PDB file of C-alpha atoms in Angstrom:
ATOM      1  CA  MET A 264      23.808  62.610  -8.024  1.00  0.00           C
ATOM      2  CA  VAL A 265      24.933  65.370 -10.602  1.00  0.00           C
ATOM      3  CA  LYS A 266      28.074  64.493 -11.910  1.00  0.00           C
ATOM      4  CA  PRO A 267      31.199  67.138 -12.135  1.00  0.00           C
ATOM      5  CA  PRO A 268      31.799  68.231 -15.580  1.00  0.00           C
ATOM      6  CA  ARG A 269      34.113  66.411 -17.556  1.00  0.00           C
ATOM      7  CA  LYS A 270      37.833  67.998 -17.374  1.00  0.00           C
ATOM      8  CA  ARG A 271      38.774  69.463 -20.941  1.00  0.00           C
ATOM      9  CA  ASP A 272      41.715  67.783 -22.596  1.00  0.00           C
ATOM     10  CA  PRO A 273      44.584  70.930 -22.207  1.00  0.00           C
ATOM     11  CA  LEU A 274      45.555  70.904 -25.915  1.00  0.00           C
ATOM     12  CA  HIS A 275      41.416  71.022 -26.770  1.00  0.00           C
ATOM     13  CA  VAL A 276      41.995  74.021 -24.151  1.00  0.00           C
ATOM     14  CA  LEU A 277      45.298  75.944 -25.982  1.00  0.00           C
ATOM     15  CA  ALA A 278      43.637  75.230 -29.299  1.00  0.00           C
ATOM     16  CA  ASP A 279      40.627  78.253 -28.133  1.00  0.00           C
ATOM     17  CA  ASP A 280      43.144  79.821 -25.633  1.00  0.00           C
ATOM     18  CA  PRO A 281      46.917  79.613 -27.193  1.00  0.00           C
ATOM     19  CA  ARG A 282      48.188  81.872 -24.748  1.00  0.00           C
ATOM     20  CA  GLY A 283      46.592  79.518 -21.925  1.00  0.00           C
ATOM     21  CA  ARG A 284      45.223  82.141 -20.030  1.00  0.00           C
ATOM     22  CA  SER A 285      42.623  79.945 -18.857  1.00  0.00           C
ATOM     23  CA  LEU A 286      44.651  77.369 -17.652  1.00  0.00           C
ATOM     24  CA  GLY A 287      46.768  79.984 -15.605  1.00  0.00           C
ATOM     25  CA  LEU A 288      49.465  80.138 -18.202  1.00  0.00           C
ATOM     26  CA  ASP A 289      51.376  82.670 -19.842  1.00  0.00           C
ATOM     27  CA  LEU A 290      52.779  81.364 -23.074  1.00  0.00           C
ATOM     28  CA  PRO A 291      53.891  83.209 -25.825  1.00  0.00           C
ATOM     29  CA  ALA A 292      52.629  83.145 -29.268  1.00  0.00           C
ATOM     30  CA  GLY A 293      51.595  79.661 -30.513  1.00  0.00           C
ATOM     31  CA  GLY A 294      49.476  77.140 -31.171  1.00  0.00           C
ATOM     32  CA  VAL A 295      48.802  73.035 -31.614  1.00  0.00           C
ATOM     33  CA  VAL A 296      50.099  71.014 -34.275  1.00  0.00           C
ATOM     34  CA  LEU A 297      47.083  68.426 -34.931  1.00  0.00           C
ATOM     35  CA  ARG A 298      47.557  65.019 -35.093  1.00  0.00           C
ATOM     36  CA  PRO A 299      48.051  63.295 -38.301  1.00  0.00           C
ATOM     37  CA  GLY A 300      45.189  60.841 -39.635  1.00  0.00           C
ATOM     38  CA  ARG A 301      42.955  60.520 -36.692  1.00  0.00           C
ATOM     39  CA  ARG A 302      39.996  62.374 -38.351  1.00  0.00           C
ATOM     40  CA  ARG A 303      36.870  61.699 -37.194  1.00  0.00           C
ATOM     41  CA  TRP A 304      33.164  61.900 -38.508  1.00  0.00           C
ATOM     42  CA  GLY A 305      32.103  65.403 -38.940  1.00  0.00           C
ATOM     43  CA  LYS A 306      35.255  66.231 -36.853  1.00  0.00           C
ATOM     44  CA  GLY A 307      38.713  67.545 -37.444  1.00  0.00           C
ATOM     45  CA  SER A 308      41.929  66.033 -36.289  1.00  0.00           C
ATOM     46  CA  GLU A 309      42.905  65.870 -33.041  1.00  0.00           C
ATOM     47  CA  PRO A 310      45.574  68.281 -31.369  1.00  0.00           C
ATOM     48  CA  LEU A 311      48.810  66.428 -30.830  1.00  0.00           C
ATOM     49  CA  VAL A 312      50.976  69.518 -29.467  1.00  0.00           C
ATOM     50  CA  TRP A 313      51.250  73.105 -28.548  1.00  0.00           C
ATOM     51  CA  VAL A 314      54.537  74.829 -29.941  1.00  0.00           C
ATOM     52  CA  SER A 315      55.772  78.174 -29.852  1.00  0.00           C
ATOM     53  CA  ASP A 316      55.422  79.932 -33.039  1.00  0.00           C
ATOM     54  CA  GLU A 317      59.237  81.653 -33.001  1.00  0.00           C
ATOM     55  CA  ALA A 318      62.365  80.515 -31.304  1.00  0.00           C
ATOM     56  CA  VAL A 319      62.537  80.890 -27.461  1.00  0.00           C
ATOM     57  CA  GLY A 320      65.488  82.142 -25.529  1.00  0.00           C
ATOM     58  CA  VAL A 321      67.481  81.696 -22.080  1.00  0.00           C
ATOM     59  CA  GLY A 322      64.602  81.018 -19.254  1.00  0.00           C
ATOM     60  CA  ALA A 323      61.921  79.668 -21.250  1.00  0.00           C
ATOM     61  CA  LEU A 324      62.066  76.183 -20.107  1.00  0.00           C
ATOM     62  CA  ALA A 325      62.327  77.339 -16.453  1.00  0.00           C
ATOM     63  CA  ALA A 326      59.860  79.508 -16.739  1.00  0.00           C
ATOM     64  CA  HIS A 327      56.887  76.778 -18.407  1.00  0.00           C
ATOM     65  CA  ARG A 328      58.195  74.178 -15.738  1.00  0.00           C
ATOM     66  CA  SER A 329      55.817  75.331 -13.919  1.00  0.00           C
ATOM     67  CA  PRO A 330      52.960  73.611 -11.159  1.00  0.00           C
ATOM     68  CA  GLN A 331      50.492  75.329 -13.156  1.00  0.00           C
ATOM     69  CA  LEU A 332      51.498  73.197 -16.082  1.00  0.00           C
ATOM     70  CA  ALA A 333      52.038  69.818 -14.394  1.00  0.00           C
ATOM     71  CA  ALA A 334      48.624  70.564 -12.982  1.00  0.00           C
ATOM     72  CA  ALA A 335      47.063  71.108 -16.369  1.00  0.00           C
ATOM     73  CA  GLY A 336      48.792  67.490 -17.169  1.00  0.00           C
ATOM     74  CA  LEU A 337      51.393  68.710 -19.668  1.00  0.00           C
ATOM     75  CA  GLN A 338      55.238  68.655 -19.998  1.00  0.00           C
ATOM     76  CA  ALA A 339      57.775  71.255 -21.182  1.00  0.00           C
ATOM     77  CA  VAL A 340      60.246  70.631 -23.335  1.00  0.00           C
ATOM     78  CA  LEU A 341      62.184  72.230 -26.421  1.00  0.00           C
ATOM     79  CA  LEU A 342      61.871  71.323 -30.092  1.00  0.00           C
ATOM     80  CA  GLN A 343      64.937  72.027 -32.510  1.00  0.00           C
ATOM     81  CA  ASP A 344      65.349  72.513 -35.816  1.00  0.00           C
ATOM     82  CA  ARG A 345      68.016  70.977 -38.134  1.00  0.00           C
ATOM     83  CA  PRO A 346      69.112  72.349 -41.831  1.00  0.00           C
ATOM     84  CA  GLY A 347      66.549  70.755 -44.542  1.00  0.00           C
ATOM     85  CA  LEU A 348      64.360  70.064 -41.887  1.00  0.00           C
ATOM     86  CA  GLU A 349      63.204  73.263 -40.176  1.00  0.00           C
ATOM     87  CA  ARG A 350      59.774  72.927 -38.150  1.00  0.00           C
ATOM     88  CA  TRP A 351      59.781  69.113 -38.894  1.00  0.00           C
ATOM     89  CA  TRP A 352      57.191  68.572 -36.295  1.00  0.00           C
ATOM     90  CA  GLN A 353      54.568  70.093 -38.569  1.00  0.00           C
ATOM     91  CA  ASP A 354      55.544  67.555 -41.421  1.00  0.00           C
ATOM     92  CA  ARG A 355      53.522  64.326 -39.914  1.00  0.00           C
ATOM     93  CA  GLU A 356      56.531  63.222 -38.317  1.00  0.00           C
ATOM     94  CA  PHE A 357      54.713  61.579 -35.464  1.00  0.00           C
ATOM     95  CA  ALA A 358      52.571  58.695 -35.222  1.00  0.00           C
ATOM     96  CA  PRO A 359      51.549  58.340 -31.496  1.00  0.00           C
ATOM     97  CA  GLU A 360      49.122  55.425 -32.886  1.00  0.00           C
ATOM     98  CA  ARG A 361      51.964  53.122 -33.511  1.00  0.00           C
ATOM     99  CA  MET A 362      53.330  53.272 -30.012  1.00  0.00           C
ATOM    100  CA  SER A 363      52.878  50.541 -27.539  1.00  0.00           C
ATOM    101  CA  ASP A 364      52.246  51.616 -23.585  1.00  0.00           C
ATOM    102  CA  PRO A 365      55.714  52.125 -21.884  1.00  0.00           C
ATOM    103  CA  ASP A 366      54.284  50.473 -18.835  1.00  0.00           C
ATOM    104  CA  ASP A 367      53.877  47.165 -20.352  1.00  0.00           C
ATOM    105  CA  HIS A 368      57.684  46.795 -20.635  1.00  0.00           C
ATOM    106  CA  HIS A 369      60.492  46.760 -18.349  1.00  0.00           C
ATOM    107  CA  VAL A 370      63.785  48.344 -18.922  1.00  0.00           C
ATOM    108  CA  GLU A 371      66.349  45.542 -18.012  1.00  0.00           C
ATOM    109  CA  PRO A 372      64.969  43.135 -20.662  1.00  0.00           C
ATOM    110  CA  VAL A 373      64.853  46.126 -22.890  1.00  0.00           C
ATOM    111  CA  LEU A 374      68.341  47.204 -22.682  1.00  0.00           C
ATOM    112  CA  ARG A 375      68.830  43.234 -23.140  1.00  0.00           C
ATOM    113  CA  GLU A 376      67.548  43.149 -26.305  1.00  0.00           C
ATOM    114  CA  PHE A 377      68.933  46.336 -27.759  1.00  0.00           C
ATOM    115  CA  TRP A 378      72.266  45.216 -26.599  1.00  0.00           C
ATOM    116  CA  SER A 379      71.878  41.956 -28.549  1.00  0.00           C
ATOM    117  CA  ARG A 380      71.269  43.884 -31.763  1.00  0.00           C
ATOM    118  CA  VAL A 381      74.291  45.951 -31.155  1.00  0.00           C
ATOM    119  CA  VAL A 382      77.190  43.850 -29.722  1.00  0.00           C
ATOM    120  CA  PRO A 383      79.911  43.151 -32.312  1.00  0.00           C
ATOM    121  CA  ASP A 384      79.855  39.588 -34.190  1.00  0.00           C
ATOM    122  CA  PRO A 385      82.250  37.400 -33.181  1.00  0.00           C
ATOM    123  CA  GLU A 386      83.945  37.390 -36.677  1.00  0.00           C
ATOM    124  CA  GLU A 387      84.960  40.957 -36.471  1.00  0.00           C
ATOM    125  CA  GLY A 388      87.495  39.666 -33.627  1.00  0.00           C
ATOM    126  CA  GLU A 389      89.887  41.642 -31.783  1.00  0.00           C
ATOM    127  CA  GLU A 390      88.210  45.186 -33.192  1.00  0.00           C
ATOM    128  CA  GLY A 391      84.879  44.118 -32.185  1.00  0.00           C
ATOM    129  CA  GLU A 392      86.056  43.128 -28.480  1.00  0.00           C
ATOM    130  CA  GLU A 393      87.741  46.289 -28.506  1.00  0.00           C
ATOM    131  CA  ILE A 394      84.526  48.387 -29.056  1.00  0.00           C
ATOM    132  CA  VAL A 395      83.089  46.890 -25.922  1.00  0.00           C
ATOM    133  CA  ALA A 396      85.428  46.257 -23.565  1.00  0.00           C
ATOM    134  CA  PRO A 397      85.524  45.949 -20.951  1.00  0.00           C
ATOM    135  CA  PHE A 398      82.468  43.714 -21.543  1.00  0.00           C
ATOM    136  CA  GLY A 399      82.152  40.806 -23.966  1.00  0.00           C
ATOM    137  CA  ARG A 400      79.027  39.605 -25.711  1.00  0.00           C
ATOM    138  CA  ASP A 401      76.599  38.858 -22.996  1.00  0.00           C
ATOM    139  CA  TRP A 402      74.628  41.677 -21.647  1.00  0.00           C
ATOM    140  CA  PRO A 403      76.361  43.625 -18.802  1.00  0.00           C
ATOM    141  CA  GLY A 404      73.281  44.126 -16.517  1.00  0.00           C
ATOM    142  CA  LEU A 405      71.870  47.593 -15.281  1.00  0.00           C
ATOM    143  CA  ALA A 406      74.584  50.151 -14.082  1.00  0.00           C
ATOM    144  CA  VAL A 407      73.992  51.211 -10.017  1.00  0.00           C
ATOM    145  CA  PRO A 408      72.019  53.966  -9.253  1.00  0.00           C
ATOM    146  CA  GLY A 409      74.083  57.397  -9.551  1.00  0.00           C
ATOM    147  CA  PRO A 410      74.935  59.290  -5.998  1.00  0.00           C
ATOM    148  CA  PRO A 411      72.195  59.637  -3.198  1.00  0.00           C
ATOM    149  CA  ASP A 412      70.548  63.301  -2.812  1.00  0.00           C
ATOM    150  CA  GLY A 413      72.749  65.180  -0.841  1.00  0.00           C
ATOM    151  CA  PRO A 414      73.733  68.965  -0.876  1.00  0.00           C
ATOM    152  CA  ASP A 415      75.903  68.283  -4.055  1.00  0.00           C
ATOM    153  CA  VAL A 416      73.421  66.973  -6.037  1.00  0.00           C
ATOM    154  CA  PRO A 417      70.982  69.622  -7.857  1.00  0.00           C
ATOM    155  CA  ASP A 418      67.392  69.633  -8.154  1.00  0.00           C
ATOM    156  CA  PRO A 419      66.638  67.660 -11.552  1.00  0.00           C
ATOM    157  CA  GLN A 420      64.343  70.321 -12.804  1.00  0.00           C
ATOM    158  CA  ALA A 421      66.782  72.994 -11.734  1.00  0.00           C
ATOM    159  CA  ALA A 422      69.491  71.113 -13.663  1.00  0.00           C
ATOM    160  CA  ALA A 423      67.040  70.673 -16.670  1.00  0.00           C
ATOM    161  CA  CYS A 424      66.379  74.495 -16.959  1.00  0.00           C
ATOM    162  CA  GLU A 425      70.193  75.353 -16.344  1.00  0.00           C
ATOM    163  CA  LEU A 426      71.124  72.756 -19.302  1.00  0.00           C
ATOM    164  CA  ALA A 427      68.439  74.203 -21.221  1.00  0.00           C
ATOM    165  CA  ASP A 428      70.100  77.509 -21.003  1.00  0.00           C
ATOM    166  CA  GLU A 429      73.487  76.254 -21.738  1.00  0.00           C
ATOM    167  CA  LEU A 430      72.441  74.450 -24.763  1.00  0.00           C
ATOM    168  CA  THR A 431      70.758  77.511 -26.137  1.00  0.00           C
ATOM    169  CA  VAL A 432      73.749  80.005 -25.305  1.00  0.00           C
ATOM    170  CA  GLY A 433      76.332  77.478 -26.544  1.00  0.00           C
ATOM    171  CA  GLY A 434      74.821  76.844 -29.887  1.00  0.00           C
ATOM    172  CA  VAL A 435      73.894  73.357 -29.692  1.00  0.00           C
ATOM    173  CA  LEU A 436      70.164  74.510 -29.466  1.00  0.00           C
ATOM    174  CA  PRO A 437      70.532  77.639 -31.394  1.00  0.00           C
ATOM    175  CA  GLY A 438      66.795  78.348 -32.097  1.00  0.00           C
ATOM    176  CA  PRO A 439      64.418  75.668 -29.805  1.00  0.00           C
ATOM    177  CA  ARG A 440      60.909  76.008 -30.010  1.00  0.00           C
ATOM    178  CA  LEU A 441      58.831  76.030 -26.873  1.00  0.00           C
ATOM    179  CA  ALA A 442      56.497  72.572 -26.877  1.00  0.00           C
ATOM    180  CA  LEU A 443      54.024  71.552 -24.645  1.00  0.00           C
ATOM    181  CA  VAL A 444      52.964  68.015 -24.718  1.00  0.00           C
ATOM    182  CA  PRO A 445      49.900  65.936 -22.723  1.00  0.00           C
ATOM    183  CA  ALA A 446      52.055  63.495 -20.993  1.00  0.00           C
ATOM    184  CA  ALA A 447      52.552  62.575 -17.072  1.00  0.00           C
ATOM    185  CA  ARG A 448      56.154  62.485 -16.985  1.00  0.00           C
ATOM    186  CA  GLY A 449      59.243  63.637 -19.536  1.00  0.00           C
ATOM    187  CA  ALA A 450      60.236  60.700 -20.047  1.00  0.00           C
ATOM    188  CA  ASP A 451      56.771  59.586 -21.843  1.00  0.00           C
ATOM    189  CA  VAL A 452      57.253  62.764 -23.780  1.00  0.00           C
ATOM    190  CA  PRO A 453      58.489  60.847 -27.153  1.00  0.00           C
ATOM    191  CA  THR A 454      56.064  57.996 -26.919  1.00  0.00           C
ATOM    192  CA  ALA A 455      53.188  60.611 -26.229  1.00  0.00           C
ATOM    193  CA  LEU A 456      53.953  62.617 -29.515  1.00  0.00           C
ATOM    194  CA  GLY A 457      54.864  59.149 -31.376  1.00  0.00           C
ATOM    195  CA  TRP A 458      58.192  60.693 -31.902  1.00  0.00           C
ATOM    196  CA  GLY A 459      59.968  59.031 -35.307  1.00  0.00           C
ATOM    197  CA  GLY A 460      63.660  60.005 -33.964  1.00  0.00           C
ATOM    198  CA  PRO A 461      64.805  56.425 -33.343  1.00  0.00           C
ATOM    199  CA  THR A 462      62.972  54.669 -36.371  1.00  0.00           C
ATOM    200  CA  ASN A 463      65.921  53.351 -38.335  1.00  0.00           C
ATOM    201  CA  PHE A 464      67.047  51.448 -34.708  1.00  0.00           C
ATOM    202  CA  GLU A 465      63.986  51.048 -33.075  1.00  0.00           C
ATOM    203  CA  ASN A 466      60.592  52.336 -34.372  1.00  0.00           C
ATOM    204  CA  ASP A 467      58.084  51.898 -31.109  1.00  0.00           C
ATOM    205  CA  THR A 468      59.275  54.686 -29.204  1.00  0.00           C
ATOM    206  CA  ALA A 469      57.915  53.703 -25.860  1.00  0.00           C
ATOM    207  CA  LEU A 470      61.242  51.371 -25.291  1.00  0.00           C
ATOM    208  CA  ILE A 471      62.902  54.222 -25.415  1.00  0.00           C
ATOM    209  CA  SER A 472      60.740  55.777 -23.099  1.00  0.00           C
ATOM    210  CA  VAL A 473      61.412  53.097 -20.739  1.00  0.00           C
ATOM    211  CA  VAL A 474      64.994  53.585 -20.667  1.00  0.00           C
ATOM    212  CA  LEU A 475      64.193  57.192 -20.044  1.00  0.00           C
ATOM    213  CA  ARG A 476      62.345  56.312 -16.788  1.00  0.00           C
ATOM    214  CA  SER A 477      64.847  54.324 -15.617  1.00  0.00           C
ATOM    215  CA  TRP A 478      67.421  57.189 -16.131  1.00  0.00           C
ATOM    216  CA  GLU A 479      64.954  59.685 -14.278  1.00  0.00           C
ATOM    217  CA  ALA A 480      65.180  57.382 -11.065  1.00  0.00           C
ATOM    218  CA  ARG A 481      68.737  56.382 -11.113  1.00  0.00           C
ATOM    219  CA  PHE A 482      70.603  59.250 -11.759  1.00  0.00           C
ATOM    220  CA  GLY A 483      67.941  62.549 -11.850  1.00  0.00           C
ATOM    221  CA  ALA A 484      67.537  62.617 -15.947  1.00  0.00           C
ATOM    222  CA  ARG A 485      65.370  64.861 -17.399  1.00  0.00           C
ATOM    223  CA  LEU A 486      64.021  65.148 -21.142  1.00  0.00           C
ATOM    224  CA  VAL A 487      65.280  68.491 -21.801  1.00  0.00           C
ATOM    225  CA  ALA A 488      65.067  68.959 -25.920  1.00  0.00           C
ATOM    226  CA  LEU A 489      64.147  66.696 -29.363  1.00  0.00           C
ATOM    227  CA  GLY A 490      65.455  67.477 -32.619  1.00  0.00           C
ATOM    228  CA  PHE A 491      64.285  65.510 -35.908  1.00  0.00           C
ATOM    229  CA  ASP A 492      66.833  62.338 -34.935  1.00  0.00           C
ATOM    230  CA  GLU A 493      68.300  63.352 -31.444  1.00  0.00           C
ATOM    231  CA  LEU A 494      67.686  63.692 -27.901  1.00  0.00           C
ATOM    232  CA  HIS A 495      69.140  65.627 -24.628  1.00  0.00           C
ATOM    233  CA  LEU A 496      69.075  64.532 -21.048  1.00  0.00           C
ATOM    234  CA  SER A 497      70.111  66.585 -17.939  1.00  0.00           C
ATOM    235  CA  VAL A 498      71.516  64.821 -15.589  1.00  0.00           C
ATOM    236  CA  ALA A 499      71.288  65.927 -11.835  1.00  0.00           C
ATOM    237  CA  ALA A 500      73.329  62.730 -10.637  1.00  0.00           C
ATOM    238  CA  PRO A 501      75.839  61.444 -12.980  1.00  0.00           C
ATOM    239  CA  PRO A 502      78.219  58.520 -12.281  1.00  0.00           C
ATOM    240  CA  PRO A 503      81.215  60.032 -10.764  1.00  0.00           C
ATOM    241  CA  THR A 504      83.908  57.554 -11.366  1.00  0.00           C
ATOM    242  CA  THR A 505      84.716  55.585 -14.652  1.00  0.00           C
ATOM    243  CA  ALA A 506      83.779  52.549 -12.757  1.00  0.00           C
ATOM    244  CA  ARG A 507      80.793  53.370 -12.387  1.00  0.00           C
ATOM    245  CA  ALA A 508      80.266  54.843 -15.195  1.00  0.00           C
ATOM    246  CA  LEU A 509      81.507  52.337 -17.497  1.00  0.00           C
ATOM    247  CA  PRO A 510      77.858  50.445 -17.419  1.00  0.00           C
ATOM    248  CA  VAL A 511      76.346  53.486 -17.850  1.00  0.00           C
ATOM    249  CA  ALA A 512      78.362  53.721 -21.453  1.00  0.00           C
ATOM    250  CA  ALA A 513      77.009  50.230 -22.171  1.00  0.00           C
ATOM    251  CA  GLU A 514      73.476  50.969 -21.662  1.00  0.00           C
ATOM    252  CA  HIS A 515      73.996  54.407 -24.062  1.00  0.00           C
ATOM    253  CA  PHE A 516      75.698  52.069 -26.335  1.00  0.00           C
ATOM    254  CA  ALA A 517      72.512  49.819 -26.845  1.00  0.00           C
ATOM    255  CA  LEU A 518      70.335  52.342 -26.629  1.00  0.00           C
ATOM    256  CA  SER A 519      72.164  54.473 -29.374  1.00  0.00           C
ATOM    257  CA  PRO A 520      75.028  52.733 -30.646  1.00  0.00           C
ATOM    258  CA  ASP A 521      75.866  55.651 -33.061  1.00  0.00           C
ATOM    259  CA  ASN A 522      77.288  57.635 -30.198  1.00  0.00           C
ATOM    260  CA  ILE A 523      79.978  54.902 -30.455  1.00  0.00           C
ATOM    261  CA  TRP A 524      80.015  53.469 -33.903  1.00  0.00           C
ATOM    262  CA  GLN A 525      80.209  57.161 -35.689  1.00  0.00           C
ATOM    263  CA  GLY A 526      81.597  58.982 -32.377  1.00  0.00           C
ATOM    264  CA  SER A 527      84.172  57.842 -29.629  1.00  0.00           C
ATOM    265  CA  GLY A 528      84.509  54.422 -31.094  1.00  0.00           C
ATOM    266  CA  SER A 529      84.692  52.475 -28.244  1.00  0.00           C
ATOM    267  CA  ILE A 530      82.916  52.431 -24.806  1.00  0.00           C
ATOM    268  CA  ARG A 531      86.056  53.434 -22.738  1.00  0.00           C
ATOM    269  CA  ALA A 532      86.701  56.206 -24.975  1.00  0.00           C
ATOM    270  CA  TYR A 533      82.626  57.277 -24.631  1.00  0.00           C
ATOM    271  CA  THR A 534      82.920  56.581 -20.690  1.00  0.00           C
ATOM    272  CA  ASP A 535      85.514  59.471 -20.373  1.00  0.00           C
ATOM    273  CA  GLU A 536      84.022  61.633 -23.260  1.00  0.00           C
ATOM    274  CA  ALA A 537      80.381  61.648 -22.373  1.00  0.00           C
ATOM    275  CA  VAL A 538      79.251  59.638 -19.329  1.00  0.00           C
ATOM    276  CA  THR A 539      81.910  60.026 -16.042  1.00  0.00           C
ATOM    277  CA  GLY A 540      80.385  63.321 -14.472  1.00  0.00           C
ATOM    278  CA  CYS A 541      78.660  64.709 -17.381  1.00  0.00           C
ATOM    279  CA  GLY A 542      75.170  66.325 -16.703  1.00  0.00           C
ATOM    280  CA  HIS A 543      74.465  66.085 -20.204  1.00  0.00           C
ATOM    281  CA  TRP A 544      73.692  63.008 -22.164  1.00  0.00           C
ATOM    282  CA  ALA A 545      72.818  63.661 -26.077  1.00  0.00           C
ATOM    283  CA  PHE A 546      71.649  60.884 -28.164  1.00  0.00           C
ATOM    284  CA  TRP A 547      71.171  60.457 -32.072  1.00  0.00           C
ATOM    285  CA  TRP A 548      70.505  58.073 -34.686  1.00  0.00           C
ATOM    286  CA  ASP A 549      71.478  57.825 -38.272  1.00  0.00           C
TER     287      ASP A 549
END
């Protein structure tokens, strides 16, 4: 029996065909970034991600979150420069070999462990209690899912593309590059890249992906953009009331405590500012 030809890795295809025509794509000018430290005898480094040469504008994410791209096994996201860290993705900031497999973890124990790291010590007294109120030191559990599908709930991918345009026009992402990452779903992109944004908090990005997977399922969240140490999600079904949003804010605090420690100052304030009815969740790690 003749075996079917082995399907080539899409990034190897893009290394030879950077516009992606052989994959049914029409990409802007760009090229692959090689995986650091992965040289085999007689072979060069393996490709890790395709990135556009120049910044892309409004409509770029929508144009490349296509069936053709999904069929090729690639996820489209935006990468954002930061002053002093221009083109950080070319400076060996990725370490995919250090990451575990998101399939080996479950969201509840991951967030419970994160919560135990960030909840204030009893010695901090009322000030510490106020940061996490109305919750205490014990992990409060997972928030209930957002509103079910309905006429008022946008398609998650459409919401992601709309947010990408809003962030580009509004200057939150002033000069994003288009990136194509080999991953089965958007939540797994940070792990597939070996992205080091949360390193000072958690150096196994698979644990971040586990949380993102859960938010995909519960709130229609989709990864839109990554910066050197920041992450942007669109949210198609955010919690509509303060009561529903408070437990979600607790999950955000567990994942990215700097959002509150160096931002809103308390879970209550953060809930009103950044979670209730909010279609954009942004995270950063100092």
